[in-house]
């Protein structure tokens, strides 16, 4: 019993000393905060995507848009079918295809006419008639065919439909060494008047159109 009393007294004294030390050093009001470093996982930066250069951007746009001149008559197209030195001289459309089929009333169509040469050698006359739609070009083609059929005193129509969306030859009774050909492709109608000697090259041209 005496030992327990002594132990209690010693414990009380120890508590008093500890509390006194805490009050003296102000530990309770200003607790010591121990910072524990925390490892933060930072994801690797995604690679930056560079904007395409101006030239590359333009190239993409050009590739996306189909060329409007793919079936436009021109020297390069004639050269590709075997004319070594093609020359196309645009002339004013007289209102007559081949100078005998009336066609001046096509107000919704753009008619272009060229006198065509291979070097100094005259090849013939070419017409490119551009309509706003494929439907109107088909109507224009039927119109030409009908008017040609009405010229039975000059020749006869031979509709073979070998090229494009429809094609005819007009076999002239007098100009037997000259070929007259009309064809439709897309929103365009073409007409060609040329010497028989150029027929093989011209057939290759029709295939391109």
mmCIF file with all atom_site columns, C-alpha atoms in Angstrom:
data_model
loop_
_atom_site.group_PDB
_atom_site.id
_atom_site.type_symbol
_atom_site.label_atom_id
_atom_site.label_alt_id
_atom_site.label_comp_id
_atom_site.label_asym_id
_atom_site.label_entity_id
_atom_site.label_seq_id
_atom_site.pdbx_PDB_ins_code
_atom_site.Cartn_x
_atom_site.Cartn_y
_atom_site.Cartn_z
_atom_site.occupancy
_atom_site.B_iso_or_equiv
_atom_site.pdbx_formal_charge
_atom_site.auth_seq_id
_atom_site.auth_comp_id
_atom_site.auth_asym_id
_atom_site.auth_atom_id
_atom_site.pdbx_PDB_model_num
ATOM 1   C CA . UNK A 1 1   ? 0.000   0.000  0.000    1.00 0.00 ? 1   UNK A CA 1
ATOM 2   C CA . UNK A 1 2   ? 2.838   2.327  0.853    1.00 0.00 ? 2   UNK A CA 1
ATOM 3   C CA . UNK A 1 3   ? 4.573   1.491  -2.442   1.00 0.00 ? 3   UNK A CA 1
ATOM 4   C CA . UNK A 1 4   ? 1.422   2.306  -4.421   1.00 0.00 ? 4   UNK A CA 1
ATOM 5   C CA . UNK A 1 5   ? 1.117   5.683  -2.673   1.00 0.00 ? 5   UNK A CA 1
ATOM 6   C CA . UNK A 1 6   ? 4.728   6.528  -3.537   1.00 0.00 ? 6   UNK A CA 1
ATOM 7   C CA . UNK A 1 7   ? 4.155   5.498  -7.184   1.00 0.00 ? 7   UNK A CA 1
ATOM 8   C CA . UNK A 1 8   ? 1.021   7.649  -7.394   1.00 0.00 ? 8   UNK A CA 1
ATOM 9   C CA . UNK A 1 9   ? 2.853   10.649 -5.999   1.00 0.00 ? 9   UNK A CA 1
ATOM 10  C CA . UNK A 1 10  ? 5.745   10.208 -8.487   1.00 0.00 ? 10  UNK A CA 1
ATOM 11  C CA . UNK A 1 11  ? 3.298   9.848  -11.409  1.00 0.00 ? 11  UNK A CA 1
ATOM 12  C CA . UNK A 1 12  ? 1.455   12.995 -10.384  1.00 0.00 ? 12  UNK A CA 1
ATOM 13  C CA . UNK A 1 13  ? 4.708   14.948 -10.145  1.00 0.00 ? 13  UNK A CA 1
ATOM 14  C CA . UNK A 1 14  ? 5.747   13.696 -13.609  1.00 0.00 ? 14  UNK A CA 1
ATOM 15  C CA . UNK A 1 15  ? 2.437   14.799 -15.119  1.00 0.00 ? 15  UNK A CA 1
ATOM 16  C CA . UNK A 1 16  ? 2.723   18.206 -13.535  1.00 0.00 ? 16  UNK A CA 1
ATOM 17  C CA . UNK A 1 17  ? 6.257   18.633 -14.899  1.00 0.00 ? 17  UNK A CA 1
ATOM 18  C CA . UNK A 1 18  ? 5.185   17.577 -18.403  1.00 0.00 ? 18  UNK A CA 1
ATOM 19  C CA . UNK A 1 19  ? 2.185   19.902 -18.426  1.00 0.00 ? 19  UNK A CA 1
ATOM 20  C CA . UNK A 1 20  ? 4.308   22.709 -17.093  1.00 0.00 ? 20  UNK A CA 1
ATOM 21  C CA . UNK A 1 21  ? 6.847   22.165 -19.865  1.00 0.00 ? 21  UNK A CA 1
ATOM 22  C CA . UNK A 1 22  ? 4.086   22.218 -22.480  1.00 0.00 ? 22  UNK A CA 1
ATOM 23  C CA . UNK A 1 23  ? 2.643   25.447 -21.146  1.00 0.00 ? 23  UNK A CA 1
ATOM 24  C CA . UNK A 1 24  ? 6.101   26.997 -20.828  1.00 0.00 ? 24  UNK A CA 1
ATOM 25  C CA . UNK A 1 25  ? 7.083   26.297 -24.427  1.00 0.00 ? 25  UNK A CA 1
ATOM 26  C CA . UNK A 1 26  ? 3.628   27.020 -25.843  1.00 0.00 ? 26  UNK A CA 1
ATOM 27  C CA . UNK A 1 27  ? 3.502   23.671 -27.727  1.00 0.00 ? 27  UNK A CA 1
ATOM 28  C CA . UNK A 1 28  ? -0.283  23.414 -27.514  1.00 0.00 ? 28  UNK A CA 1
ATOM 29  C CA . UNK A 1 29  ? -0.903  26.755 -29.209  1.00 0.00 ? 29  UNK A CA 1
ATOM 30  C CA . UNK A 1 30  ? 1.691   26.287 -31.963  1.00 0.00 ? 30  UNK A CA 1
ATOM 31  C CA . UNK A 1 31  ? 1.756   22.637 -32.819  1.00 0.00 ? 31  UNK A CA 1
ATOM 32  C CA . UNK A 1 32  ? 4.627   21.535 -34.952  1.00 0.00 ? 32  UNK A CA 1
ATOM 33  C CA . UNK A 1 33  ? 3.402   20.429 -38.373  1.00 0.00 ? 33  UNK A CA 1
ATOM 34  C CA . UNK A 1 34  ? 5.583   17.977 -40.136  1.00 0.00 ? 34  UNK A CA 1
ATOM 35  C CA . UNK A 1 35  ? 5.144   18.150 -43.879  1.00 0.00 ? 35  UNK A CA 1
ATOM 36  C CA . UNK A 1 36  ? 5.310   14.830 -45.631  1.00 0.00 ? 36  UNK A CA 1
ATOM 37  C CA . UNK A 1 37  ? 6.386   15.158 -49.278  1.00 0.00 ? 37  UNK A CA 1
ATOM 38  C CA . UNK A 1 38  ? 3.790   13.768 -51.632  1.00 0.00 ? 38  UNK A CA 1
ATOM 39  C CA . UNK A 1 39  ? 4.901   12.525 -55.014  1.00 0.00 ? 39  UNK A CA 1
ATOM 40  C CA . UNK A 1 40  ? 2.631   13.881 -57.724  1.00 0.00 ? 40  UNK A CA 1
ATOM 41  C CA . UNK A 1 41  ? 2.452   12.009 -61.018  1.00 0.00 ? 41  UNK A CA 1
ATOM 42  C CA . UNK A 1 42  ? 2.572   14.510 -63.883  1.00 0.00 ? 42  UNK A CA 1
ATOM 43  C CA . UNK A 1 43  ? 1.530   13.022 -67.215  1.00 0.00 ? 43  UNK A CA 1
ATOM 44  C CA . UNK A 1 44  ? 3.907   13.474 -70.091  1.00 0.00 ? 44  UNK A CA 1
ATOM 45  C CA . UNK A 1 45  ? 2.938   16.322 -72.394  1.00 0.00 ? 45  UNK A CA 1
ATOM 46  C CA . UNK A 1 46  ? 1.118   15.264 -75.553  1.00 0.00 ? 46  UNK A CA 1
ATOM 47  C CA . UNK A 1 47  ? 3.063   16.165 -78.693  1.00 0.00 ? 47  UNK A CA 1
ATOM 48  C CA . UNK A 1 48  ? 1.939   19.426 -80.213  1.00 0.00 ? 48  UNK A CA 1
ATOM 49  C CA . UNK A 1 49  ? 0.352   19.138 -83.650  1.00 0.00 ? 49  UNK A CA 1
ATOM 50  C CA . UNK A 1 50  ? 1.853   21.659 -86.008  1.00 0.00 ? 50  UNK A CA 1
ATOM 51  C CA . UNK A 1 51  ? -0.473  23.518 -88.344  1.00 0.00 ? 51  UNK A CA 1
ATOM 52  C CA . UNK A 1 52  ? 0.133   22.606 -91.987  1.00 0.00 ? 52  UNK A CA 1
ATOM 53  C CA . UNK A 1 53  ? 2.195   25.027 -93.950  1.00 0.00 ? 53  UNK A CA 1
ATOM 54  C CA . UNK A 1 54  ? 0.327   27.373 -96.293  1.00 0.00 ? 54  UNK A CA 1
ATOM 55  C CA . UNK A 1 55  ? 1.538   25.503 -99.382  1.00 0.00 ? 55  UNK A CA 1
ATOM 56  C CA . UNK A 1 56  ? 0.465   22.135 -97.940  1.00 0.00 ? 56  UNK A CA 1
ATOM 57  C CA . UNK A 1 57  ? -2.943  23.549 -97.000  1.00 0.00 ? 57  UNK A CA 1
ATOM 58  C CA . UNK A 1 58  ? -3.464  24.903 -100.484 1.00 0.00 ? 58  UNK A CA 1
ATOM 59  C CA . UNK A 1 59  ? -2.468  21.550 -101.960 1.00 0.00 ? 59  UNK A CA 1
ATOM 60  C CA . UNK A 1 60  ? -5.056  19.782 -99.828  1.00 0.00 ? 60  UNK A CA 1
ATOM 61  C CA . UNK A 1 61  ? -7.762  22.202 -100.925 1.00 0.00 ? 61  UNK A CA 1
ATOM 62  C CA . UNK A 1 62  ? -6.855  21.725 -104.563 1.00 0.00 ? 62  UNK A CA 1
ATOM 63  C CA . UNK A 1 63  ? -6.933  17.972 -104.174 1.00 0.00 ? 63  UNK A CA 1
ATOM 64  C CA . UNK A 1 64  ? -10.370 18.138 -102.560 1.00 0.00 ? 64  UNK A CA 1
ATOM 65  C CA . UNK A 1 65  ? -11.896 20.153 -105.331 1.00 0.00 ? 65  UNK A CA 1
ATOM 66  C CA . UNK A 1 66  ? -12.229 18.510 -108.687 1.00 0.00 ? 66  UNK A CA 1
ATOM 67  C CA . UNK A 1 67  ? -10.896 20.510 -111.572 1.00 0.00 ? 67  UNK A CA 1
ATOM 68  C CA . UNK A 1 68  ? -13.564 22.318 -113.536 1.00 0.00 ? 68  UNK A CA 1
ATOM 69  C CA . UNK A 1 69  ? -11.466 21.996 -116.740 1.00 0.00 ? 69  UNK A CA 1
ATOM 70  C CA . UNK A 1 70  ? -11.085 18.216 -116.881 1.00 0.00 ? 70  UNK A CA 1
ATOM 71  C CA . UNK A 1 71  ? -13.267 18.038 -120.030 1.00 0.00 ? 71  UNK A CA 1
ATOM 72  C CA . UNK A 1 72  ? -12.419 21.472 -121.424 1.00 0.00 ? 72  UNK A CA 1
ATOM 73  C CA . UNK A 1 73  ? -10.961 21.466 -124.919 1.00 0.00 ? 73  UNK A CA 1
ATOM 74  C CA . UNK A 1 74  ? -7.412  22.780 -125.054 1.00 0.00 ? 74  UNK A CA 1
ATOM 75  C CA . UNK A 1 75  ? -4.002  22.324 -126.711 1.00 0.00 ? 75  UNK A CA 1
ATOM 76  C CA . UNK A 1 76  ? -2.770  19.960 -123.982 1.00 0.00 ? 76  UNK A CA 1
ATOM 77  C CA . UNK A 1 77  ? -5.671  17.605 -124.625 1.00 0.00 ? 77  UNK A CA 1
ATOM 78  C CA . UNK A 1 78  ? -4.993  17.679 -128.378 1.00 0.00 ? 78  UNK A CA 1
ATOM 79  C CA . UNK A 1 79  ? -1.309  17.051 -127.780 1.00 0.00 ? 79  UNK A CA 1
ATOM 80  C CA . UNK A 1 80  ? -2.126  14.007 -125.655 1.00 0.00 ? 80  UNK A CA 1
ATOM 81  C CA . UNK A 1 81  ? -3.969  12.359 -128.561 1.00 0.00 ? 81  UNK A CA 1
ATOM 82  C CA . UNK A 1 82  ? -1.173  12.817 -131.083 1.00 0.00 ? 82  UNK A CA 1
ATOM 83  C CA . UNK A 1 83  ? -1.242  16.390 -132.437 1.00 0.00 ? 83  UNK A CA 1
ATOM 84  C CA . UNK A 1 84  ? 2.387   17.469 -132.170 1.00 0.00 ? 84  UNK A CA 1
ATOM 85  C CA . UNK A 1 85  ? 1.896   21.257 -132.383 1.00 0.00 ? 85  UNK A CA 1
ATOM 86  C CA . UNK A 1 86  ? -1.755  22.021 -131.620 1.00 0.00 ? 86  UNK A CA 1
ATOM 87  C CA . UNK A 1 87  ? -2.933  25.606 -132.007 1.00 0.00 ? 87  UNK A CA 1
ATOM 88  C CA . UNK A 1 88  ? -6.486  26.702 -131.149 1.00 0.00 ? 88  UNK A CA 1
ATOM 89  C CA . UNK A 1 89  ? -7.614  30.137 -132.329 1.00 0.00 ? 89  UNK A CA 1
ATOM 90  C CA . UNK A 1 90  ? -10.899 31.171 -130.760 1.00 0.00 ? 90  UNK A CA 1
ATOM 91  C CA . UNK A 1 91  ? -13.357 32.849 -133.077 1.00 0.00 ? 91  UNK A CA 1
ATOM 92  C CA . UNK A 1 92  ? -16.791 34.412 -132.695 1.00 0.00 ? 92  UNK A CA 1
ATOM 93  C CA . UNK A 1 93  ? -19.632 31.902 -132.940 1.00 0.00 ? 93  UNK A CA 1
ATOM 94  C CA . UNK A 1 94  ? -21.744 32.735 -135.999 1.00 0.00 ? 94  UNK A CA 1
ATOM 95  C CA . UNK A 1 95  ? -24.884 31.049 -134.667 1.00 0.00 ? 95  UNK A CA 1
ATOM 96  C CA . UNK A 1 96  ? -24.463 28.096 -137.041 1.00 0.00 ? 96  UNK A CA 1
ATOM 97  C CA . UNK A 1 97  ? -22.820 24.774 -136.218 1.00 0.00 ? 97  UNK A CA 1
ATOM 98  C CA . UNK A 1 98  ? -20.697 23.689 -139.193 1.00 0.00 ? 98  UNK A CA 1
ATOM 99  C CA . UNK A 1 99  ? -22.142 26.782 -140.908 1.00 0.00 ? 99  UNK A CA 1
ATOM 100 C CA . UNK A 1 100 ? -25.414 24.969 -141.686 1.00 0.00 ? 100 UNK A CA 1
ATOM 101 C CA . UNK A 1 101 ? -27.146 23.905 -138.394 1.00 0.00 ? 101 UNK A CA 1
ATOM 102 C CA . UNK A 1 102 ? -28.951 26.867 -136.820 1.00 0.00 ? 102 UNK A CA 1
ATOM 103 C CA . UNK A 1 103 ? -28.122 27.156 -133.120 1.00 0.00 ? 103 UNK A CA 1
ATOM 104 C CA . UNK A 1 104 ? -28.216 30.829 -132.207 1.00 0.00 ? 104 UNK A CA 1
ATOM 105 C CA . UNK A 1 105 ? -31.251 30.508 -129.922 1.00 0.00 ? 105 UNK A CA 1
ATOM 106 C CA . UNK A 1 106 ? -29.438 28.709 -127.067 1.00 0.00 ? 106 UNK A CA 1
ATOM 107 C CA . UNK A 1 107 ? -29.509 31.624 -124.651 1.00 0.00 ? 107 UNK A CA 1
ATOM 108 C CA . UNK A 1 108 ? -28.665 29.529 -121.558 1.00 0.00 ? 108 UNK A CA 1
ATOM 109 C CA . UNK A 1 109 ? -25.522 28.045 -123.142 1.00 0.00 ? 109 UNK A CA 1
ATOM 110 C CA . UNK A 1 110 ? -21.982 29.371 -123.537 1.00 0.00 ? 110 UNK A CA 1
ATOM 111 C CA . UNK A 1 111 ? -20.749 28.527 -127.035 1.00 0.00 ? 111 UNK A CA 1
ATOM 112 C CA . UNK A 1 112 ? -17.005 28.605 -127.754 1.00 0.00 ? 112 UNK A CA 1
ATOM 113 C CA . UNK A 1 113 ? -15.627 28.027 -131.233 1.00 0.00 ? 113 UNK A CA 1
ATOM 114 C CA . UNK A 1 114 ? -12.023 27.435 -132.317 1.00 0.00 ? 114 UNK A CA 1
ATOM 115 C CA . UNK A 1 115 ? -10.243 27.117 -135.647 1.00 0.00 ? 115 UNK A CA 1
ATOM 116 C CA . UNK A 1 116 ? -7.730  24.395 -134.897 1.00 0.00 ? 116 UNK A CA 1
ATOM 117 C CA . UNK A 1 117 ? -4.322  23.728 -136.428 1.00 0.00 ? 117 UNK A CA 1
ATOM 118 C CA . UNK A 1 118 ? -1.481  21.260 -136.034 1.00 0.00 ? 118 UNK A CA 1
ATOM 119 C CA . UNK A 1 119 ? 1.452   23.543 -136.639 1.00 0.00 ? 119 UNK A CA 1
ATOM 120 C CA . UNK A 1 120 ? 0.460   25.240 -139.904 1.00 0.00 ? 120 UNK A CA 1
ATOM 121 C CA . UNK A 1 121 ? -1.770  22.355 -140.998 1.00 0.00 ? 121 UNK A CA 1
ATOM 122 C CA . UNK A 1 122 ? -5.460  23.176 -140.666 1.00 0.00 ? 122 UNK A CA 1
ATOM 123 C CA . UNK A 1 123 ? -7.311  20.466 -138.702 1.00 0.00 ? 123 UNK A CA 1
ATOM 124 C CA . UNK A 1 124 ? -10.846 21.839 -138.507 1.00 0.00 ? 124 UNK A CA 1
ATOM 125 C CA . UNK A 1 125 ? -13.369 23.677 -136.350 1.00 0.00 ? 125 UNK A CA 1
ATOM 126 C CA . UNK A 1 126 ? -14.280 22.699 -132.795 1.00 0.00 ? 126 UNK A CA 1
ATOM 127 C CA . UNK A 1 127 ? -17.220 23.817 -130.675 1.00 0.00 ? 127 UNK A CA 1
ATOM 128 C CA . UNK A 1 128 ? -17.688 23.495 -126.913 1.00 0.00 ? 128 UNK A CA 1
ATOM 129 C CA . UNK A 1 129 ? -21.204 24.313 -125.692 1.00 0.00 ? 129 UNK A CA 1
ATOM 130 C CA . UNK A 1 130 ? -21.507 24.583 -121.910 1.00 0.00 ? 130 UNK A CA 1
ATOM 131 C CA . UNK A 1 131 ? -24.919 24.395 -120.223 1.00 0.00 ? 131 UNK A CA 1
ATOM 132 C CA . UNK A 1 132 ? -25.772 25.106 -116.571 1.00 0.00 ? 132 UNK A CA 1
ATOM 133 C CA . UNK A 1 133 ? -26.961 21.516 -115.971 1.00 0.00 ? 133 UNK A CA 1
ATOM 134 C CA . UNK A 1 134 ? -26.692 18.053 -117.498 1.00 0.00 ? 134 UNK A CA 1
ATOM 135 C CA . UNK A 1 135 ? -30.424 18.075 -118.149 1.00 0.00 ? 135 UNK A CA 1
ATOM 136 C CA . UNK A 1 136 ? -30.184 21.218 -120.265 1.00 0.00 ? 136 UNK A CA 1
ATOM 137 C CA . UNK A 1 137 ? -27.176 19.825 -122.160 1.00 0.00 ? 137 UNK A CA 1
ATOM 138 C CA . UNK A 1 138 ? -29.199 16.706 -122.992 1.00 0.00 ? 138 UNK A CA 1
ATOM 139 C CA . UNK A 1 139 ? -32.026 18.901 -124.274 1.00 0.00 ? 139 UNK A CA 1
ATOM 140 C CA . UNK A 1 140 ? -29.506 20.883 -126.337 1.00 0.00 ? 140 UNK A CA 1
ATOM 141 C CA . UNK A 1 141 ? -28.081 17.688 -127.816 1.00 0.00 ? 141 UNK A CA 1
ATOM 142 C CA . UNK A 1 142 ? -31.574 16.462 -128.805 1.00 0.00 ? 142 UNK A CA 1
ATOM 143 C CA . UNK A 1 143 ? -32.254 19.864 -130.321 1.00 0.00 ? 143 UNK A CA 1
ATOM 144 C CA . UNK A 1 144 ? -29.145 19.669 -132.523 1.00 0.00 ? 144 UNK A CA 1
ATOM 145 C CA . UNK A 1 145 ? -29.988 16.121 -133.592 1.00 0.00 ? 145 UNK A CA 1
ATOM 146 C CA . UNK A 1 146 ? -33.511 17.114 -134.591 1.00 0.00 ? 146 UNK A CA 1
ATOM 147 C CA . UNK A 1 147 ? -32.323 20.118 -136.589 1.00 0.00 ? 147 UNK A CA 1
ATOM 148 C CA . UNK A 1 148 ? -29.692 18.004 -138.326 1.00 0.00 ? 148 UNK A CA 1
ATOM 149 C CA . UNK A 1 149 ? -32.330 15.411 -139.257 1.00 0.00 ? 149 UNK A CA 1
ATOM 150 C CA . UNK A 1 150 ? -34.380 18.167 -140.868 1.00 0.00 ? 150 UNK A CA 1
ATOM 151 C CA . UNK A 1 151 ? -31.492 18.925 -143.271 1.00 0.00 ? 151 UNK A CA 1
ATOM 152 C CA . UNK A 1 152 ? -32.052 15.848 -145.429 1.00 0.00 ? 152 UNK A CA 1
ATOM 153 C CA . UNK A 1 153 ? -31.201 17.874 -148.540 1.00 0.00 ? 153 UNK A CA 1
ATOM 154 C CA . UNK A 1 154 ? -27.650 18.315 -147.168 1.00 0.00 ? 154 UNK A CA 1
ATOM 155 C CA . UNK A 1 155 ? -27.031 14.883 -145.669 1.00 0.00 ? 155 UNK A CA 1
ATOM 156 C CA . UNK A 1 156 ? -28.195 12.307 -143.143 1.00 0.00 ? 156 UNK A CA 1
ATOM 157 C CA . UNK A 1 157 ? -27.754 11.706 -139.421 1.00 0.00 ? 157 UNK A CA 1
ATOM 158 C CA . UNK A 1 158 ? -25.982 8.564  -138.223 1.00 0.00 ? 158 UNK A CA 1
ATOM 159 C CA . UNK A 1 159 ? -26.522 8.163  -134.478 1.00 0.00 ? 159 UNK A CA 1
ATOM 160 C CA . UNK A 1 160 ? -23.999 5.650  -133.113 1.00 0.00 ? 160 UNK A CA 1
ATOM 161 C CA . UNK A 1 161 ? -23.763 6.714  -129.431 1.00 0.00 ? 161 UNK A CA 1
ATOM 162 C CA . UNK A 1 162 ? -20.151 5.506  -129.208 1.00 0.00 ? 162 UNK A CA 1
ATOM 163 C CA . UNK A 1 163 ? -18.950 8.460  -127.155 1.00 0.00 ? 163 UNK A CA 1
ATOM 164 C CA . UNK A 1 164 ? -20.000 10.329 -124.014 1.00 0.00 ? 164 UNK A CA 1
ATOM 165 C CA . UNK A 1 165 ? -23.696 10.367 -123.198 1.00 0.00 ? 165 UNK A CA 1
ATOM 166 C CA . UNK A 1 166 ? -24.676 10.278 -126.864 1.00 0.00 ? 166 UNK A CA 1
ATOM 167 C CA . UNK A 1 167 ? -23.061 10.982 -130.233 1.00 0.00 ? 167 UNK A CA 1
ATOM 168 C CA . UNK A 1 168 ? -24.021 11.379 -133.886 1.00 0.00 ? 168 UNK A CA 1
ATOM 169 C CA . UNK A 1 169 ? -22.269 11.829 -137.223 1.00 0.00 ? 169 UNK A CA 1
ATOM 170 C CA . UNK A 1 170 ? -23.736 13.986 -139.950 1.00 0.00 ? 170 UNK A CA 1
ATOM 171 C CA . UNK A 1 171 ? -22.827 12.503 -143.315 1.00 0.00 ? 171 UNK A CA 1
ATOM 172 C CA . UNK A 1 172 ? -22.701 15.478 -145.672 1.00 0.00 ? 172 UNK A CA 1
ATOM 173 C CA . UNK A 1 173 ? -23.651 14.725 -149.281 1.00 0.00 ? 173 UNK A CA 1
ATOM 174 C CA . UNK A 1 174 ? -21.097 17.170 -150.725 1.00 0.00 ? 174 UNK A CA 1
ATOM 175 C CA . UNK A 1 175 ? -18.324 17.438 -148.121 1.00 0.00 ? 175 UNK A CA 1
ATOM 176 C CA . UNK A 1 176 ? -17.467 13.751 -148.273 1.00 0.00 ? 176 UNK A CA 1
ATOM 177 C CA . UNK A 1 177 ? -13.872 14.238 -147.082 1.00 0.00 ? 177 UNK A CA 1
ATOM 178 C CA . UNK A 1 178 ? -14.987 16.201 -144.014 1.00 0.00 ? 178 UNK A CA 1
ATOM 179 C CA . UNK A 1 179 ? -16.361 14.601 -140.851 1.00 0.00 ? 179 UNK A CA 1
ATOM 180 C CA . UNK A 1 180 ? -19.065 16.293 -138.787 1.00 0.00 ? 180 UNK A CA 1
ATOM 181 C CA . UNK A 1 181 ? -19.494 14.834 -135.319 1.00 0.00 ? 181 UNK A CA 1
ATOM 182 C CA . UNK A 1 182 ? -21.610 15.917 -132.327 1.00 0.00 ? 182 UNK A CA 1
ATOM 183 C CA . UNK A 1 183 ? -21.438 14.428 -128.829 1.00 0.00 ? 183 UNK A CA 1
ATOM 184 C CA . UNK A 1 184 ? -22.704 15.139 -125.336 1.00 0.00 ? 184 UNK A CA 1
ATOM 185 C CA . UNK A 1 185 ? -20.735 14.663 -122.093 1.00 0.00 ? 185 UNK A CA 1
ATOM 186 C CA . UNK A 1 186 ? -21.885 15.897 -118.695 1.00 0.00 ? 186 UNK A CA 1
ATOM 187 C CA . UNK A 1 187 ? -23.148 19.456 -118.966 1.00 0.00 ? 187 UNK A CA 1
ATOM 188 C CA . UNK A 1 188 ? -21.432 20.024 -122.324 1.00 0.00 ? 188 UNK A CA 1
ATOM 189 C CA . UNK A 1 189 ? -22.133 19.398 -125.991 1.00 0.00 ? 189 UNK A CA 1
ATOM 190 C CA . UNK A 1 190 ? -19.209 19.242 -128.432 1.00 0.00 ? 190 UNK A CA 1
ATOM 191 C CA . UNK A 1 191 ? -19.218 19.549 -132.203 1.00 0.00 ? 191 UNK A CA 1
ATOM 192 C CA . UNK A 1 192 ? -16.277 18.790 -134.508 1.00 0.00 ? 192 UNK A CA 1
ATOM 193 C CA . UNK A 1 193 ? -15.708 19.453 -138.194 1.00 0.00 ? 193 UNK A CA 1
ATOM 194 C CA . UNK A 1 194 ? -12.387 18.058 -139.450 1.00 0.00 ? 194 UNK A CA 1
ATOM 195 C CA . UNK A 1 195 ? -10.657 16.356 -142.371 1.00 0.00 ? 195 UNK A CA 1
ATOM 196 C CA . UNK A 1 196 ? -10.863 12.570 -142.658 1.00 0.00 ? 196 UNK A CA 1
ATOM 197 C CA . UNK A 1 197 ? -7.060  12.369 -142.327 1.00 0.00 ? 197 UNK A CA 1
ATOM 198 C CA . UNK A 1 198 ? -7.342  13.300 -138.630 1.00 0.00 ? 198 UNK A CA 1
ATOM 199 C CA . UNK A 1 199 ? -10.090 10.835 -137.770 1.00 0.00 ? 199 UNK A CA 1
ATOM 200 C CA . UNK A 1 200 ? -7.996  8.361  -135.735 1.00 0.00 ? 200 UNK A CA 1
ATOM 201 C CA . UNK A 1 201 ? -6.575  11.100 -133.492 1.00 0.00 ? 201 UNK A CA 1
ATOM 202 C CA . UNK A 1 202 ? -10.016 12.662 -133.091 1.00 0.00 ? 202 UNK A CA 1
ATOM 203 C CA . UNK A 1 203 ? -11.519 9.368  -131.975 1.00 0.00 ? 203 UNK A CA 1
ATOM 204 C CA . UNK A 1 204 ? -8.950  9.312  -129.155 1.00 0.00 ? 204 UNK A CA 1
ATOM 205 C CA . UNK A 1 205 ? -10.028 12.849 -128.261 1.00 0.00 ? 205 UNK A CA 1
ATOM 206 C CA . UNK A 1 206 ? -13.682 11.782 -128.088 1.00 0.00 ? 206 UNK A CA 1
ATOM 207 C CA . UNK A 1 207 ? -12.711 9.027  -125.669 1.00 0.00 ? 207 UNK A CA 1
ATOM 208 C CA . UNK A 1 208 ? -11.123 11.608 -123.354 1.00 0.00 ? 208 UNK A CA 1
ATOM 209 C CA . UNK A 1 209 ? -14.255 13.726 -123.316 1.00 0.00 ? 209 UNK A CA 1
#
